[in-house]
Amino acid sequence: MSAKKLVVMGFGGHARSVADVALACGYTSLLFVDDHAGAGEHFLGHPVVRHLPAAWGLPCDAIAALGDNQRRHQLCDSIERQGLRLVSLVSPLASCGAGSHIGPGCFVGHHAHIGPMAHIGRACIINTGATVEHECRVGDHSHVAVHATLAGRSTLGAFCMLGASATVIDGLQVADGVTIGAGALVRADITETGTYVGVPVRKLK
């Protein structure tokens, strides 16, 4: 049987989580591509290189493994320009409700929950233990961090960060480009781009 191969673009901390889920999803051969790779570097026995070698062949599955939303967006475009197949990784330990949608290039970590009829856009991260409940919408290139909660019928805009263990309560709207700090509580709509922290959240100047 031939190896099931995945190119992992990036080799920061998030790439380690991506690798763990990729192996759980049945990929047997990983190749990490990162501009800062050291000579002969490996992770879990898989090589880390600076450039994609021609020997890997095309097309091949690939995912952008960066937590930074803007850089992940750029890497996804680069993946497709190189003729690679942009794939999503969903942990077998995650749960996805009936009628939910997960766009291309997404990562859904271990023990994450995506509720019924939820919609996850392109190249999003729904990280370990995060919850995106029923009928929520997560815009393209957004990141729902570890153990964060987007309660039912809420919307998180594009290029947003919902920090670790932060909560957006039911039915709220969060504008594009918003960062919500770890442990924060959102209990009213956020209509302006910016960074918000606290319980309840306040906008940082």
Short mmCIF file of C-alpha atoms in Angstrom, two decimals:
data_model
loop_
_atom_site.label_atom_id
_atom_site.label_comp_id
_atom_site.label_asym_id
_atom_site.label_seq_id
_atom_site.Cartn_x
_atom_site.Cartn_y
_atom_site.Cartn_z
CA MET A 1 0.00 0.00 0.00
CA SER A 2 1.38 3.45 -0.91
CA ALA A 3 1.87 6.04 1.84
CA LYS A 4 -0.89 8.56 2.43
CA LYS A 5 1.08 11.81 2.21
CA LEU A 6 0.41 15.29 3.58
CA VAL A 7 2.42 18.48 3.15
CA VAL A 8 2.21 20.60 6.32
CA MET A 9 3.04 24.22 5.52
CA GLY A 10 4.63 25.74 8.61
CA PHE A 11 6.46 24.31 11.61
CA GLY A 12 5.41 26.41 14.59
CA GLY A 13 3.48 25.20 17.61
CA HIS A 14 0.21 24.78 15.73
CA ALA A 15 1.91 22.47 13.22
CA ARG A 16 2.49 19.97 16.03
CA SER A 17 -1.24 19.79 16.70
CA VAL A 18 -1.90 19.48 12.97
CA ALA A 19 0.57 16.60 12.76
CA ASP A 20 -1.12 14.77 15.65
CA VAL A 21 -4.53 15.02 14.00
CA ALA A 22 -3.12 14.14 10.56
CA LEU A 23 -1.67 10.91 11.92
CA ALA A 24 -4.98 10.12 13.63
CA CYS A 25 -6.71 10.69 10.27
CA GLY A 26 -4.58 8.03 8.59
CA TYR A 27 -1.77 10.04 7.00
CA THR A 28 1.40 7.98 7.21
CA SER A 29 3.93 10.32 5.60
CA LEU A 30 4.19 13.98 6.60
CA LEU A 31 6.47 16.64 5.16
CA PHE A 32 6.81 19.94 7.02
CA VAL A 33 7.80 22.92 4.87
CA ASP A 34 9.09 25.97 6.72
CA ASP A 35 11.45 28.80 5.71
CA HIS A 36 13.36 28.41 8.97
CA ALA A 37 13.89 24.64 8.87
CA GLY A 38 17.30 23.44 10.05
CA ALA A 39 19.42 20.96 8.16
CA GLY A 40 18.28 17.40 8.84
CA GLU A 41 15.45 18.52 11.12
CA HIS A 42 12.65 16.02 11.88
CA PHE A 43 9.48 15.87 13.99
CA LEU A 44 8.08 12.48 15.05
CA GLY A 45 10.31 10.95 12.39
CA HIS A 46 8.95 13.16 9.60
CA PRO A 47 11.27 15.57 7.74
CA VAL A 48 11.22 19.36 8.03
CA VAL A 49 12.51 21.12 4.91
CA ARG A 50 12.68 24.65 3.51
CA HIS A 51 11.26 23.85 0.09
CA LEU A 52 8.86 21.26 -1.30
CA PRO A 53 10.99 18.68 -3.14
CA ALA A 54 9.90 17.74 -6.66
CA ALA A 55 10.20 14.08 -5.72
CA TRP A 56 7.02 14.31 -3.67
CA GLY A 57 5.03 14.77 -6.86
CA LEU A 58 1.81 16.61 -7.58
CA PRO A 59 -1.01 16.76 -6.83
CA CYS A 60 -0.59 16.07 -3.13
CA ASP A 61 -2.67 16.94 -0.06
CA ALA A 62 -1.56 20.01 1.90
CA ILE A 63 -2.69 22.20 4.79
CA ALA A 64 -1.51 25.56 6.13
CA ALA A 65 -0.47 25.04 9.74
CA LEU A 66 -0.13 28.57 11.11
CA GLY A 67 -2.19 30.11 13.89
CA ASP A 68 -1.85 33.64 12.44
CA ASN A 69 -4.95 34.25 10.31
CA GLN A 70 -3.38 36.54 7.70
CA ARG A 71 -0.35 34.33 7.16
CA ARG A 72 -2.55 31.22 6.97
CA HIS A 73 -4.63 32.94 4.29
CA GLN A 74 -1.49 33.70 2.28
CA LEU A 75 -0.19 30.14 2.66
CA CYS A 76 -3.48 28.66 1.47
CA ASP A 77 -3.26 30.74 -1.71
CA SER A 78 0.36 29.59 -2.14
CA ILE A 79 -0.67 25.95 -1.70
CA GLU A 80 -3.17 26.18 -4.52
CA ARG A 81 -0.77 28.06 -6.81
CA GLN A 82 1.72 25.21 -6.40
CA GLY A 83 -0.84 22.67 -7.59
CA LEU A 84 -1.33 21.07 -4.18
CA ARG A 85 -4.75 19.95 -2.90
CA LEU A 86 -5.88 22.15 -0.01
CA VAL A 87 -7.53 19.75 2.46
CA SER A 88 -9.28 20.01 5.79
CA LEU A 89 -8.31 17.91 8.80
CA VAL A 90 -11.04 16.91 11.25
CA SER A 91 -9.95 14.89 14.27
CA PRO A 92 -11.73 11.54 14.65
CA LEU A 93 -12.24 12.63 18.28
CA ALA A 94 -14.18 15.75 17.21
CA SER A 95 -17.96 15.78 16.73
CA CYS A 96 -19.76 17.41 13.82
CA GLY A 97 -23.52 17.82 13.92
CA ALA A 98 -26.01 17.06 11.18
CA GLY A 99 -25.98 19.57 8.34
CA SER A 100 -22.77 21.26 9.48
CA HIS A 101 -20.36 22.57 6.83
CA ILE A 102 -16.57 22.74 7.04
CA GLY A 103 -14.82 24.72 4.31
CA PRO A 104 -11.52 23.84 2.59
CA GLY A 105 -8.24 24.13 4.46
CA CYS A 106 -9.78 23.92 7.94
CA PHE A 107 -8.37 22.29 11.05
CA VAL A 108 -10.72 20.81 13.67
CA GLY A 109 -8.83 19.60 16.73
CA HIS A 110 -9.33 16.76 19.18
CA HIS A 111 -12.57 16.95 21.21
CA ALA A 112 -13.84 20.02 19.35
CA HIS A 113 -17.60 20.18 18.79
CA ILE A 114 -19.33 21.68 15.75
CA GLY A 115 -23.08 21.77 16.23
CA PRO A 116 -25.84 20.98 13.72
CA MET A 117 -26.21 23.41 10.81
CA ALA A 118 -23.06 25.31 11.81
CA HIS A 119 -21.02 26.78 8.94
CA ILE A 120 -17.23 27.00 9.11
CA GLY A 121 -15.58 29.06 6.35
CA ARG A 122 -12.32 28.60 4.46
CA ALA A 123 -9.06 27.83 6.29
CA CYS A 124 -10.43 28.20 9.82
CA ILE A 125 -9.02 26.70 13.00
CA ILE A 126 -11.46 25.14 15.47
CA ASN A 127 -8.90 24.17 18.05
CA THR A 128 -8.70 21.48 20.73
CA GLY A 129 -11.85 21.31 22.85
CA ALA A 130 -13.48 24.34 21.20
CA THR A 131 -17.26 24.54 20.70
CA VAL A 132 -19.06 26.08 17.73
CA GLU A 133 -22.69 25.41 18.51
CA HIS A 134 -25.80 24.93 16.40
CA GLU A 135 -26.38 27.32 13.48
CA CYS A 136 -23.26 29.37 14.20
CA ARG A 137 -21.22 30.87 11.38
CA VAL A 138 -17.45 31.28 11.44
CA GLY A 139 -16.05 33.52 8.68
CA ASP A 140 -13.09 32.66 6.47
CA HIS A 141 -9.61 32.49 8.04
CA SER A 142 -10.78 32.77 11.64
CA HIS A 143 -9.44 30.96 14.70
CA VAL A 144 -11.52 29.60 17.58
CA ALA A 145 -8.83 28.80 20.14
CA VAL A 146 -8.62 25.96 22.66
CA HIS A 147 -11.76 25.52 24.78
CA ALA A 148 -13.39 28.69 23.40
CA THR A 149 -17.16 28.67 22.95
CA LEU A 150 -19.31 30.22 20.25
CA ALA A 151 -22.85 29.67 21.53
CA GLY A 152 -25.85 28.87 19.32
CA ARG A 153 -26.77 31.07 16.35
CA SER A 154 -23.79 33.38 16.86
CA THR A 155 -21.60 34.71 14.05
CA LEU A 156 -17.84 35.21 14.19
CA GLY A 157 -16.63 37.31 11.26
CA ALA A 158 -13.72 36.68 8.91
CA PHE A 159 -10.11 37.01 10.14
CA CYS A 160 -11.18 36.87 13.79
CA MET A 161 -9.51 35.35 16.83
CA LEU A 162 -11.63 34.00 19.68
CA GLY A 163 -9.05 33.44 22.43
CA ALA A 164 -8.57 30.41 24.63
CA SER A 165 -11.58 29.73 26.89
CA ALA A 166 -13.38 32.89 25.67
CA THR A 167 -17.16 32.78 25.23
CA VAL A 168 -19.58 34.49 22.86
CA ILE A 169 -23.13 34.03 24.16
CA ASP A 170 -26.13 33.02 22.06
CA GLY A 171 -27.20 34.90 18.97
CA LEU A 172 -24.51 37.58 18.88
CA GLN A 173 -22.65 39.06 15.90
CA VAL A 174 -18.89 39.70 15.91
CA ALA A 175 -17.52 41.88 13.10
CA ASP A 176 -14.64 40.95 10.79
CA GLY A 177 -11.09 41.38 12.07
CA VAL A 178 -11.90 41.22 15.78
CA THR A 179 -9.57 39.71 18.37
CA ILE A 180 -11.14 38.55 21.63
CA GLY A 181 -8.73 37.85 24.46
CA ALA A 182 -8.38 34.62 26.41
CA GLY A 183 -11.08 34.03 29.00
CA ALA A 184 -13.20 36.96 27.80
CA LEU A 185 -17.00 37.06 27.81
CA VAL A 186 -18.89 38.63 24.90
CA ARG A 187 -22.49 39.42 25.83
CA ALA A 188 -23.32 42.10 23.23
CA ASP A 189 -22.70 42.46 19.50
CA ILE A 190 -19.24 43.67 18.47
CA THR A 191 -19.56 45.91 15.44
CA GLU A 192 -16.08 47.48 15.24
CA THR A 193 -12.78 45.86 14.36
CA GLY A 194 -10.34 45.82 17.27
CA THR A 195 -9.12 43.91 20.30
CA TYR A 196 -11.51 43.16 23.15
CA VAL A 197 -10.69 41.74 26.60
CA GLY A 198 -12.32 41.17 29.96
CA VAL A 199 -15.57 39.97 31.55
CA PRO A 200 -17.60 41.43 29.98
CA VAL A 201 -15.37 42.54 27.13
CA ARG A 202 -14.19 46.10 26.63
CA LYS A 203 -12.32 47.42 23.60
CA LEU A 204 -8.65 48.20 24.04
CA LYS A 205 -7.57 51.62 22.79
#
